[in-house]
Amino acid sequence: MKTTTESRSKTVTTVAARIAGEDIAKGDYVTILSEITELPSYLWDRSGISQPIDELVRLRYLPRAAGEPHRVVAVCLPFVYAKRPKGNLIAFDTRQQQLVRLDRANGRSLWKQLGKTTKKKTK
């Protein structure tokens, strides 16, 4: 069964795609989807789950910077070096941070808009 829908609005919705470190290239626009942090298992002593004391517990969480576009300037796996719209560099560790590639047109547009707002605030 095929279904089609007609839309009168010209709004196009795009989806950020998860990307493996080896597929990231200079010039891509990326953002953080999620991060992993590791904590010692002895912090879970009252959880009812017994784990070896030397084992780390991994937690996946959504960081505050999720959704902020970054433009990739260099890749040296497992590290991805990117520039923020404000101009400073950041290093992502693909072992701990899940990155997604933004649609190029959306990434560029967001980059320009965020760059304009930060320049206005600094003046």
mmCIF file of N, CA and C in Angstrom:
data_model
loop_
_atom_site.group_PDB
_atom_site.id
_atom_site.type_symbol
_atom_site.label_atom_id
_atom_site.label_comp_id
_atom_site.label_asym_id
_atom_site.label_seq_id
_atom_site.Cartn_x
_atom_site.Cartn_y
_atom_site.Cartn_z
ATOM 1 N N MET A 1 0.844 -1.167 0.000
ATOM 2 C CA MET A 1 0.000 0.000 0.000
ATOM 3 C C MET A 1 0.893 1.234 0.000
ATOM 4 N N LYS A 2 0.653 2.147 -0.903
ATOM 5 C CA LYS A 2 1.407 3.386 -0.980
ATOM 6 C C LYS A 2 0.550 4.521 -0.461
ATOM 7 N N THR A 3 1.195 5.401 0.303
ATOM 8 C CA THR A 3 0.478 6.554 0.794
ATOM 9 C C THR A 3 1.229 7.814 0.404
ATOM 10 N N THR A 4 0.503 8.809 0.038
ATOM 11 C CA THR A 4 1.108 10.096 -0.263
ATOM 12 C C THR A 4 0.361 11.164 0.505
ATOM 13 N N THR A 5 1.083 12.175 0.865
ATOM 14 C CA THR A 5 0.451 13.293 1.557
ATOM 15 C C THR A 5 0.827 14.577 0.834
ATOM 16 N N GLU A 6 -0.090 15.482 0.840
ATOM 17 C CA GLU A 6 0.171 16.781 0.240
ATOM 18 C C GLU A 6 0.272 17.798 1.354
ATOM 19 N N SER A 7 1.242 18.659 1.209
ATOM 20 C CA SER A 7 1.442 19.696 2.200
ATOM 21 C C SER A 7 1.441 21.044 1.513
ATOM 22 N N ARG A 8 0.751 21.965 2.091
ATOM 23 C CA ARG A 8 0.698 23.304 1.507
ATOM 24 C C ARG A 8 1.847 24.165 2.005
ATOM 25 N N SER A 9 2.430 23.792 3.101
ATOM 26 C CA SER A 9 3.554 24.579 3.616
ATOM 27 C C SER A 9 4.829 24.170 2.893
ATOM 28 N N LYS A 10 5.781 25.068 2.852
ATOM 29 C CA LYS A 10 7.038 24.808 2.174
ATOM 30 C C LYS A 10 8.111 24.373 3.175
ATOM 31 N N THR A 11 7.721 24.052 4.386
ATOM 32 C CA THR A 11 8.650 23.634 5.414
ATOM 33 C C THR A 11 9.109 22.208 5.158
ATOM 34 N N VAL A 12 10.402 22.018 5.188
ATOM 35 C CA VAL A 12 10.973 20.700 4.989
ATOM 36 C C VAL A 12 11.650 20.282 6.296
ATOM 37 N N THR A 13 11.301 19.123 6.766
ATOM 38 C CA THR A 13 11.911 18.609 7.984
ATOM 39 C C THR A 13 13.050 17.673 7.614
ATOM 40 N N THR A 14 14.203 17.897 8.223
ATOM 41 C CA THR A 14 15.340 17.017 7.986
ATOM 42 C C THR A 14 15.673 16.296 9.282
ATOM 43 N N VAL A 15 16.407 15.232 9.164
ATOM 44 C CA VAL A 15 16.779 14.429 10.327
ATOM 45 C C VAL A 15 18.295 14.353 10.398
ATOM 46 N N ALA A 16 18.846 14.611 11.585
ATOM 47 C CA ALA A 16 20.285 14.461 11.786
ATOM 48 C C ALA A 16 20.601 12.971 11.808
ATOM 49 N N ALA A 17 21.658 12.580 11.107
ATOM 50 C CA ALA A 17 22.010 11.166 10.988
ATOM 51 C C ALA A 17 23.198 10.822 11.871
ATOM 52 N N ARG A 18 23.064 9.729 12.633
ATOM 53 C CA ARG A 18 24.204 9.255 13.410
ATOM 54 C C ARG A 18 25.347 8.959 12.462
ATOM 55 N N ILE A 19 26.549 9.222 12.923
ATOM 56 C CA ILE A 19 27.706 9.068 12.049
ATOM 57 C C ILE A 19 28.849 8.422 12.808
ATOM 58 N N ALA A 20 29.508 7.489 12.162
ATOM 59 C CA ALA A 20 30.684 6.852 12.748
ATOM 60 C C ALA A 20 31.876 7.784 12.567
ATOM 61 N N GLY A 21 32.832 7.691 13.446
ATOM 62 C CA GLY A 21 34.000 8.555 13.408
ATOM 63 C C GLY A 21 34.718 8.541 12.072
ATOM 64 N N GLU A 22 34.827 7.366 11.462
ATOM 65 C CA GLU A 22 35.554 7.264 10.189
ATOM 66 C C GLU A 22 34.813 7.910 9.025
ATOM 67 N N ASP A 23 33.540 8.241 9.196
ATOM 68 C CA ASP A 23 32.761 8.882 8.135
ATOM 69 C C ASP A 23 32.705 10.399 8.267
ATOM 70 N N ILE A 24 33.298 10.940 9.319
ATOM 71 C CA ILE A 24 33.296 12.384 9.528
ATOM 72 C C ILE A 24 34.413 12.998 8.697
ATOM 73 N N ALA A 25 34.102 14.096 8.026
ATOM 74 C CA ALA A 25 35.086 14.760 7.170
ATOM 75 C C ALA A 25 35.157 16.253 7.502
ATOM 76 N N LYS A 26 36.285 16.839 7.165
ATOM 77 C CA LYS A 26 36.478 18.272 7.342
ATOM 78 C C LYS A 26 35.379 19.007 6.579
ATOM 79 N N GLY A 27 34.778 20.006 7.229
ATOM 80 C CA GLY A 27 33.698 20.777 6.613
ATOM 81 C C GLY A 27 32.312 20.312 6.996
ATOM 82 N N ASP A 28 32.190 19.107 7.577
ATOM 83 C CA ASP A 28 30.882 18.623 8.028
ATOM 84 C C ASP A 28 30.395 19.475 9.195
ATOM 85 N N TYR A 29 29.082 19.554 9.332
ATOM 86 C CA TYR A 29 28.474 20.179 10.503
ATOM 87 C C TYR A 29 27.959 19.055 11.380
ATOM 88 N N VAL A 30 28.432 19.014 12.630
ATOM 89 C CA VAL A 30 28.049 17.948 13.549
ATOM 90 C C VAL A 30 27.565 18.550 14.860
ATOM 91 N N THR A 31 26.878 17.724 15.622
ATOM 92 C CA THR A 31 26.474 18.085 16.977
ATOM 93 C C THR A 31 26.487 16.831 17.827
ATOM 94 N N ILE A 32 26.470 17.022 19.135
ATOM 95 C CA ILE A 32 26.482 15.887 20.062
ATOM 96 C C ILE A 32 25.062 15.375 20.228
ATOM 97 N N LEU A 33 24.887 14.071 20.093
ATOM 98 C CA LEU A 33 23.596 13.442 20.342
ATOM 99 C C LEU A 33 23.516 12.990 21.795
ATOM 100 N N SER A 34 24.566 12.318 22.259
ATOM 101 C CA SER A 34 24.613 11.849 23.644
ATOM 102 C C SER A 34 26.055 11.666 24.069
ATOM 103 N N GLU A 35 26.264 11.574 25.383
ATOM 104 C CA GLU A 35 27.598 11.353 25.944
ATOM 105 C C GLU A 35 27.545 10.185 26.911
ATOM 106 N N ILE A 36 28.697 9.564 27.093
ATOM 107 C CA ILE A 36 28.829 8.474 28.053
ATOM 108 C C ILE A 36 29.805 8.907 29.124
ATOM 109 N N THR A 37 29.437 8.711 30.361
ATOM 110 C CA THR A 37 30.349 8.957 31.469
ATOM 111 C C THR A 37 30.514 7.650 32.235
ATOM 112 N N GLU A 38 31.676 7.429 32.794
ATOM 113 C CA GLU A 38 31.955 6.204 33.551
ATOM 114 C C GLU A 38 32.213 6.559 35.002
ATOM 115 N N LEU A 39 31.555 5.851 35.880
ATOM 116 C CA LEU A 39 31.687 6.068 37.315
ATOM 117 C C LEU A 39 32.037 4.751 37.993
ATOM 118 N N PRO A 40 32.751 4.799 39.118
ATOM 119 C CA PRO A 40 33.094 3.559 39.818
ATOM 120 C C PRO A 40 31.848 2.869 40.380
ATOM 121 N N SER A 41 31.850 1.545 40.350
ATOM 122 C CA SER A 41 30.665 0.788 40.767
ATOM 123 C C SER A 41 30.375 0.916 42.265
ATOM 124 N N TYR A 42 31.365 1.297 43.063
ATOM 125 C CA TYR A 42 31.101 1.413 44.506
ATOM 126 C C TYR A 42 30.133 2.547 44.827
ATOM 127 N N LEU A 43 29.848 3.418 43.879
ATOM 128 C CA LEU A 43 28.834 4.448 44.096
ATOM 129 C C LEU A 43 27.421 3.869 44.089
ATOM 130 N N TRP A 44 27.274 2.620 43.620
ATOM 131 C CA TRP A 44 25.984 1.950 43.543
ATOM 132 C C TRP A 44 25.830 0.923 44.661
ATOM 133 N N ASP A 45 26.373 1.182 45.831
ATOM 134 C CA ASP A 45 26.375 0.186 46.898
ATOM 135 C C ASP A 45 24.988 -0.112 47.456
ATOM 136 N N ARG A 46 24.036 0.773 47.279
ATOM 137 C CA ARG A 46 22.690 0.523 47.803
ATOM 138 C C ARG A 46 21.663 0.276 46.696
ATOM 139 N N SER A 47 22.110 -0.057 45.535
ATOM 140 C CA SER A 47 21.185 -0.220 44.422
ATOM 141 C C SER A 47 20.577 -1.619 44.347
ATOM 142 N N GLY A 48 21.090 -2.561 45.100
ATOM 143 C CA GLY A 48 20.584 -3.919 45.040
ATOM 144 C C GLY A 48 21.259 -4.741 43.959
ATOM 145 N N ILE A 49 22.131 -4.128 43.195
ATOM 146 C CA ILE A 49 22.869 -4.835 42.153
ATOM 147 C C ILE A 49 24.313 -4.965 42.616
ATOM 148 N N SER A 50 24.776 -6.188 42.695
ATOM 149 C CA SER A 50 26.159 -6.372 43.128
ATOM 150 C C SER A 50 27.069 -6.440 41.908
ATOM 151 N N GLN A 51 28.083 -5.608 41.916
ATOM 152 C CA GLN A 51 29.058 -5.572 40.841
ATOM 153 C C GLN A 51 30.455 -5.556 41.448
ATOM 154 N N PRO A 52 31.428 -6.072 40.722
ATOM 155 C CA PRO A 52 32.795 -6.022 41.230
ATOM 156 C C PRO A 52 33.216 -4.579 41.483
ATOM 157 N N ILE A 53 33.983 -4.371 42.530
ATOM 158 C CA ILE A 53 34.361 -3.019 42.938
ATOM 159 C C ILE A 53 35.229 -2.308 41.892
ATOM 160 N N ASP A 54 35.946 -3.069 41.077
ATOM 161 C CA ASP A 54 36.821 -2.450 40.088
ATOM 162 C C ASP A 54 36.135 -2.239 38.724
ATOM 163 N N GLU A 55 34.871 -2.553 38.637
ATOM 164 C CA GLU A 55 34.137 -2.402 37.376
ATOM 165 C C GLU A 55 33.513 -1.014 37.293
ATOM 166 N N LEU A 56 33.590 -0.410 36.116
ATOM 167 C CA LEU A 56 32.996 0.902 35.914
ATOM 168 C C LEU A 56 31.559 0.761 35.434
ATOM 169 N N VAL A 57 30.731 1.706 35.831
ATOM 170 C CA VAL A 57 29.338 1.756 35.397
ATOM 171 C C VAL A 57 29.231 2.866 34.358
ATOM 172 N N ARG A 58 28.706 2.529 33.200
ATOM 173 C CA ARG A 58 28.566 3.513 32.126
ATOM 174 C C ARG A 58 27.160 4.088 32.119
ATOM 175 N N LEU A 59 27.109 5.411 32.029
ATOM 176 C CA LEU A 59 25.833 6.112 31.969
ATOM 177 C C LEU A 59 25.784 6.953 30.708
ATOM 178 N N ARG A 60 24.707 6.843 29.959
ATOM 179 C CA ARG A 60 24.514 7.665 28.766
ATOM 180 C C ARG A 60 23.562 8.792 29.142
ATOM 181 N N TYR A 61 23.922 10.019 28.777
ATOM 182 C CA TYR A 61 23.068 11.155 29.089
ATOM 183 C C TYR A 61 23.057 12.149 27.934
ATOM 184 N N LEU A 62 22.114 13.066 27.979
ATOM 185 C CA LEU A 62 21.992 14.112 26.974
ATOM 186 C C LEU A 62 22.670 15.376 27.502
ATOM 187 N N PRO A 63 23.721 15.826 26.853
ATOM 188 C CA PRO A 63 24.433 17.004 27.341
ATOM 189 C C PRO A 63 23.689 18.292 27.026
ATOM 190 N N ARG A 64 24.052 19.359 27.719
ATOM 191 C CA ARG A 64 23.431 20.656 27.488
ATOM 192 C C ARG A 64 23.715 21.181 26.085
ATOM 193 N N ALA A 65 24.881 20.845 25.541
ATOM 194 C CA ALA A 65 25.272 21.344 24.223
ATOM 195 C C ALA A 65 24.661 20.544 23.077
ATOM 196 N N ALA A 66 23.794 19.588 23.374
ATOM 197 C CA ALA A 66 23.166 18.795 22.310
ATOM 198 C C ALA A 66 22.403 19.728 21.384
ATOM 199 N N GLY A 67 22.646 19.598 20.100
ATOM 200 C CA GLY A 67 21.975 20.430 19.115
ATOM 201 C C GLY A 67 22.783 21.617 18.653
ATOM 202 N N GLU A 68 23.825 21.997 19.384
ATOM 203 C CA GLU A 68 24.660 23.128 18.961
ATOM 204 C C GLU A 68 25.534 22.695 17.788
ATOM 205 N N PRO A 69 25.465 23.413 16.666
ATOM 206 C CA PRO A 69 26.250 22.996 15.505
ATOM 207 C C PRO A 69 27.731 23.309 15.662
ATOM 208 N N HIS A 70 28.567 22.409 15.171
ATOM 209 C CA HIS A 70 30.018 22.587 15.155
ATOM 210 C C HIS A 70 30.499 22.267 13.752
ATOM 211 N N ARG A 71 31.463 23.028 13.247
ATOM 212 C CA ARG A 71 32.024 22.760 11.924
ATOM 213 C C ARG A 71 33.358 22.046 12.095
ATOM 214 N N VAL A 72 33.479 20.870 11.509
ATOM 215 C CA VAL A 72 34.675 20.036 11.653
ATOM 216 C C VAL A 72 35.846 20.690 10.925
ATOM 217 N N VAL A 73 36.988 20.814 11.645
ATOM 218 C CA VAL A 73 38.189 21.382 11.030
ATOM 219 C C VAL A 73 39.274 20.329 10.840
ATOM 220 N N ALA A 74 39.240 19.251 11.631
ATOM 221 C CA ALA A 74 40.232 18.180 11.484
ATOM 222 C C ALA A 74 39.709 16.923 12.160
ATOM 223 N N VAL A 75 40.156 15.770 11.641
ATOM 224 C CA VAL A 75 39.791 14.478 12.218
ATOM 225 C C VAL A 75 41.057 13.666 12.396
ATOM 226 N N CYS A 76 41.297 13.212 13.616
ATOM 227 C CA CYS A 76 42.401 12.303 13.937
ATOM 228 C C CYS A 76 41.815 11.323 14.950
ATOM 229 N N LEU A 77 41.205 10.264 14.426
ATOM 230 C CA LEU A 77 40.430 9.348 15.268
ATOM 231 C C LEU A 77 41.237 8.820 16.435
ATOM 232 N N PRO A 78 40.634 8.759 17.604
ATOM 233 C CA PRO A 78 39.210 8.910 17.897
ATOM 234 C C PRO A 78 38.770 10.354 18.151
ATOM 235 N N PHE A 79 39.617 11.322 17.835
ATOM 236 C CA PHE A 79 39.280 12.713 18.120
ATOM 237 C C PHE A 79 38.815 13.442 16.871
ATOM 238 N N VAL A 80 37.811 14.303 17.083
ATOM 239 C CA VAL A 80 37.289 15.162 16.025
ATOM 240 C C VAL A 80 37.402 16.584 16.557
ATOM 241 N N TYR A 81 38.098 17.411 15.816
ATOM 242 C CA TYR A 81 38.296 18.803 16.215
ATOM 243 C C TYR A 81 37.344 19.671 15.417
ATOM 244 N N ALA A 82 36.586 20.501 16.127
ATOM 245 C CA ALA A 82 35.555 21.297 15.475
ATOM 246 C C ALA A 82 35.543 22.704 16.045
ATOM 247 N N LYS A 83 34.974 23.589 15.260
ATOM 248 C CA LYS A 83 34.879 24.987 15.641
ATOM 249 C C LYS A 83 33.440 25.308 16.013
ATOM 250 N N ARG A 84 33.270 26.054 17.087
ATOM 251 C CA ARG A 84 31.947 26.525 17.492
ATOM 252 C C ARG A 84 31.607 27.801 16.728
ATOM 253 N N PRO A 85 30.331 28.157 16.678
ATOM 254 C CA PRO A 85 29.972 29.420 16.013
ATOM 255 C C PRO A 85 30.644 30.631 16.659
ATOM 256 N N LYS A 86 30.960 30.528 17.936
ATOM 257 C CA LYS A 86 31.614 31.638 18.641
ATOM 258 C C LYS A 86 33.091 31.756 18.260
ATOM 259 N N GLY A 87 33.629 30.739 17.584
ATOM 260 C CA GLY A 87 34.990 30.817 17.101
ATOM 261 C C GLY A 87 36.002 29.944 17.808
ATOM 262 N N ASN A 88 35.718 29.469 19.024
ATOM 263 C CA ASN A 88 36.701 28.641 19.718
ATOM 264 C C ASN A 88 36.589 27.171 19.302
ATOM 265 N N LEU A 89 37.681 26.448 19.482
ATOM 266 C CA LEU A 89 37.739 25.043 19.081
ATOM 267 C C LEU A 89 37.336 24.120 20.222
ATOM 268 N N ILE A 90 36.851 22.952 19.847
ATOM 269 C CA ILE A 90 36.495 21.914 20.808
ATOM 270 C C ILE A 90 36.949 20.582 20.231
ATOM 271 N N ALA A 91 37.335 19.683 21.109
ATOM 272 C CA ALA A 91 37.736 18.333 20.686
ATOM 273 C C ALA A 91 36.684 17.349 21.178
ATOM 274 N N PHE A 92 36.166 16.527 20.273
ATOM 275 C CA PHE A 92 35.224 15.473 20.621
ATOM 276 C C PHE A 92 35.982 14.154 20.662
ATOM 277 N N ASP A 93 35.664 13.313 21.606
ATOM 278 C CA ASP A 93 36.208 11.960 21.681
ATOM 279 C C ASP A 93 35.077 11.027 21.266
ATOM 280 N N THR A 94 35.201 10.416 20.090
ATOM 281 C CA THR A 94 34.106 9.597 19.566
ATOM 282 C C THR A 94 33.873 8.328 20.365
ATOM 283 N N ARG A 95 34.774 8.004 21.296
ATOM 284 C CA ARG A 95 34.544 6.856 22.170
ATOM 285 C C ARG A 95 33.551 7.201 23.272
ATOM 286 N N GLN A 96 33.440 8.489 23.600
ATOM 287 C CA GLN A 96 32.551 8.915 24.674
ATOM 288 C C GLN A 96 31.385 9.772 24.207
ATOM 289 N N GLN A 97 31.471 10.319 23.007
ATOM 290 C CA GLN A 97 30.427 11.203 22.514
ATOM 291 C C GLN A 97 29.890 10.686 21.187
ATOM 292 N N GLN A 98 28.593 10.498 21.124
ATOM 293 C CA GLN A 98 27.937 10.077 19.888
ATOM 294 C C GLN A 98 27.607 11.332 19.099
ATOM 295 N N LEU A 99 28.176 11.447 17.902
ATOM 296 C CA LEU A 99 27.948 12.618 17.067
ATOM 297 C C LEU A 99 26.935 12.311 15.979
ATOM 298 N N VAL A 100 26.242 13.343 15.544
ATOM 299 C CA VAL A 100 25.343 13.228 14.408
ATOM 300 C C VAL A 100 25.737 14.300 13.395
ATOM 301 N N ARG A 101 25.565 13.966 12.108
ATOM 302 C CA ARG A 101 25.852 14.931 11.046
ATOM 303 C C ARG A 101 24.575 15.688 10.749
ATOM 304 N N LEU A 102 24.693 17.001 10.713
ATOM 305 C CA LEU A 102 23.556 17.838 10.358
ATOM 306 C C LEU A 102 23.484 17.977 8.848
ATOM 307 N N ASP A 103 22.285 18.160 8.350
ATOM 308 C CA ASP A 103 22.095 18.458 6.942
ATOM 309 C C ASP A 103 22.931 19.694 6.614
ATOM 310 N N ARG A 104 23.671 19.649 5.504
ATOM 311 C CA ARG A 104 24.617 20.730 5.183
ATOM 312 C C ARG A 104 23.946 22.104 5.114
ATOM 313 N N ALA A 105 22.794 22.194 4.467
ATOM 314 C CA ALA A 105 22.103 23.488 4.344
ATOM 315 C C ALA A 105 21.653 23.997 5.717
ATOM 316 N N ASN A 106 21.090 23.106 6.534
ATOM 317 C CA ASN A 106 20.663 23.504 7.871
ATOM 318 C C ASN A 106 21.852 23.864 8.743
ATOM 319 N N GLY A 107 22.902 23.064 8.683
ATOM 320 C CA GLY A 107 24.099 23.339 9.473
ATOM 321 C C GLY A 107 24.686 24.699 9.151
ATOM 322 N N ARG A 108 24.797 25.005 7.862
ATOM 323 C CA ARG A 108 25.347 26.295 7.432
ATOM 324 C C ARG A 108 24.453 27.444 7.897
ATOM 325 N N SER A 109 23.149 27.285 7.744
ATOM 326 C CA SER A 109 22.203 28.324 8.149
ATOM 327 C C SER A 109 22.264 28.573 9.662
ATOM 328 N N LEU A 110 22.250 27.492 10.439
ATOM 329 C CA LEU A 110 22.345 27.629 11.895
ATOM 330 C C LEU A 110 23.662 28.276 12.300
ATOM 331 N N TRP A 111 24.733 27.857 11.635
ATOM 332 C CA TRP A 111 26.063 28.391 11.920
ATOM 333 C C TRP A 111 26.073 29.920 11.744
ATOM 334 N N LYS A 112 25.504 30.378 10.629
ATOM 335 C CA LYS A 112 25.468 31.811 10.349
ATOM 336 C C LYS A 112 24.615 32.548 11.368
ATOM 337 N N GLN A 113 23.436 31.988 11.680
ATOM 338 C CA GLN A 113 22.535 32.641 12.630
ATOM 339 C C GLN A 113 23.147 32.734 14.018
ATOM 340 N N LEU A 114 23.747 31.661 14.490
ATOM 341 C CA LEU A 114 24.362 31.683 15.818
ATOM 342 C C LEU A 114 25.586 32.588 15.846
ATOM 343 N N GLY A 115 26.310 32.657 14.753
ATOM 344 C CA GLY A 115 27.460 33.555 14.670
ATOM 345 C C GLY A 115 27.041 35.007 14.751
ATOM 346 N N LYS A 116 25.921 35.352 14.114
ATOM 347 C CA LYS A 116 25.417 36.728 14.152
ATOM 348 C C LYS A 116 24.977 37.113 15.550
ATOM 349 N N THR A 117 24.265 36.234 16.251
ATOM 350 C CA THR A 117 23.755 36.572 17.577
ATOM 351 C C THR A 117 24.884 36.734 18.577
ATOM 352 N N THR A 118 25.942 35.923 18.463
ATOM 353 C CA THR A 118 27.044 36.049 19.415
ATOM 354 C C THR A 118 27.861 37.307 19.135
ATOM 355 N N LYS A 119 27.993 37.710 17.863
ATOM 356 C CA LYS A 119 28.724 38.934 17.547
ATOM 357 C C LYS A 119 27.978 40.152 18.060
ATOM 358 N N LYS A 120 26.639 40.156 17.970
ATOM 359 C CA LYS A 120 25.841 41.272 18.457
ATOM 360 C C LYS A 120 25.968 41.408 19.963
ATOM 361 N N LYS A 121 26.013 40.292 20.688
ATOM 362 C CA LYS A 121 26.104 40.336 22.141
ATOM 363 C C LYS A 121 27.434 40.881 22.605
ATOM 364 N N THR A 122 28.508 40.637 21.855
ATOM 365 C CA THR A 122 29.839 41.067 22.287
ATOM 366 C C THR A 122 30.077 42.539 22.009
ATOM 367 N N LYS A 123 29.283 43.171 21.131
ATOM 368 C CA LYS A 123 29.490 44.591 20.810
ATOM 369 C C LYS A 123 28.922 45.499 21.863
#
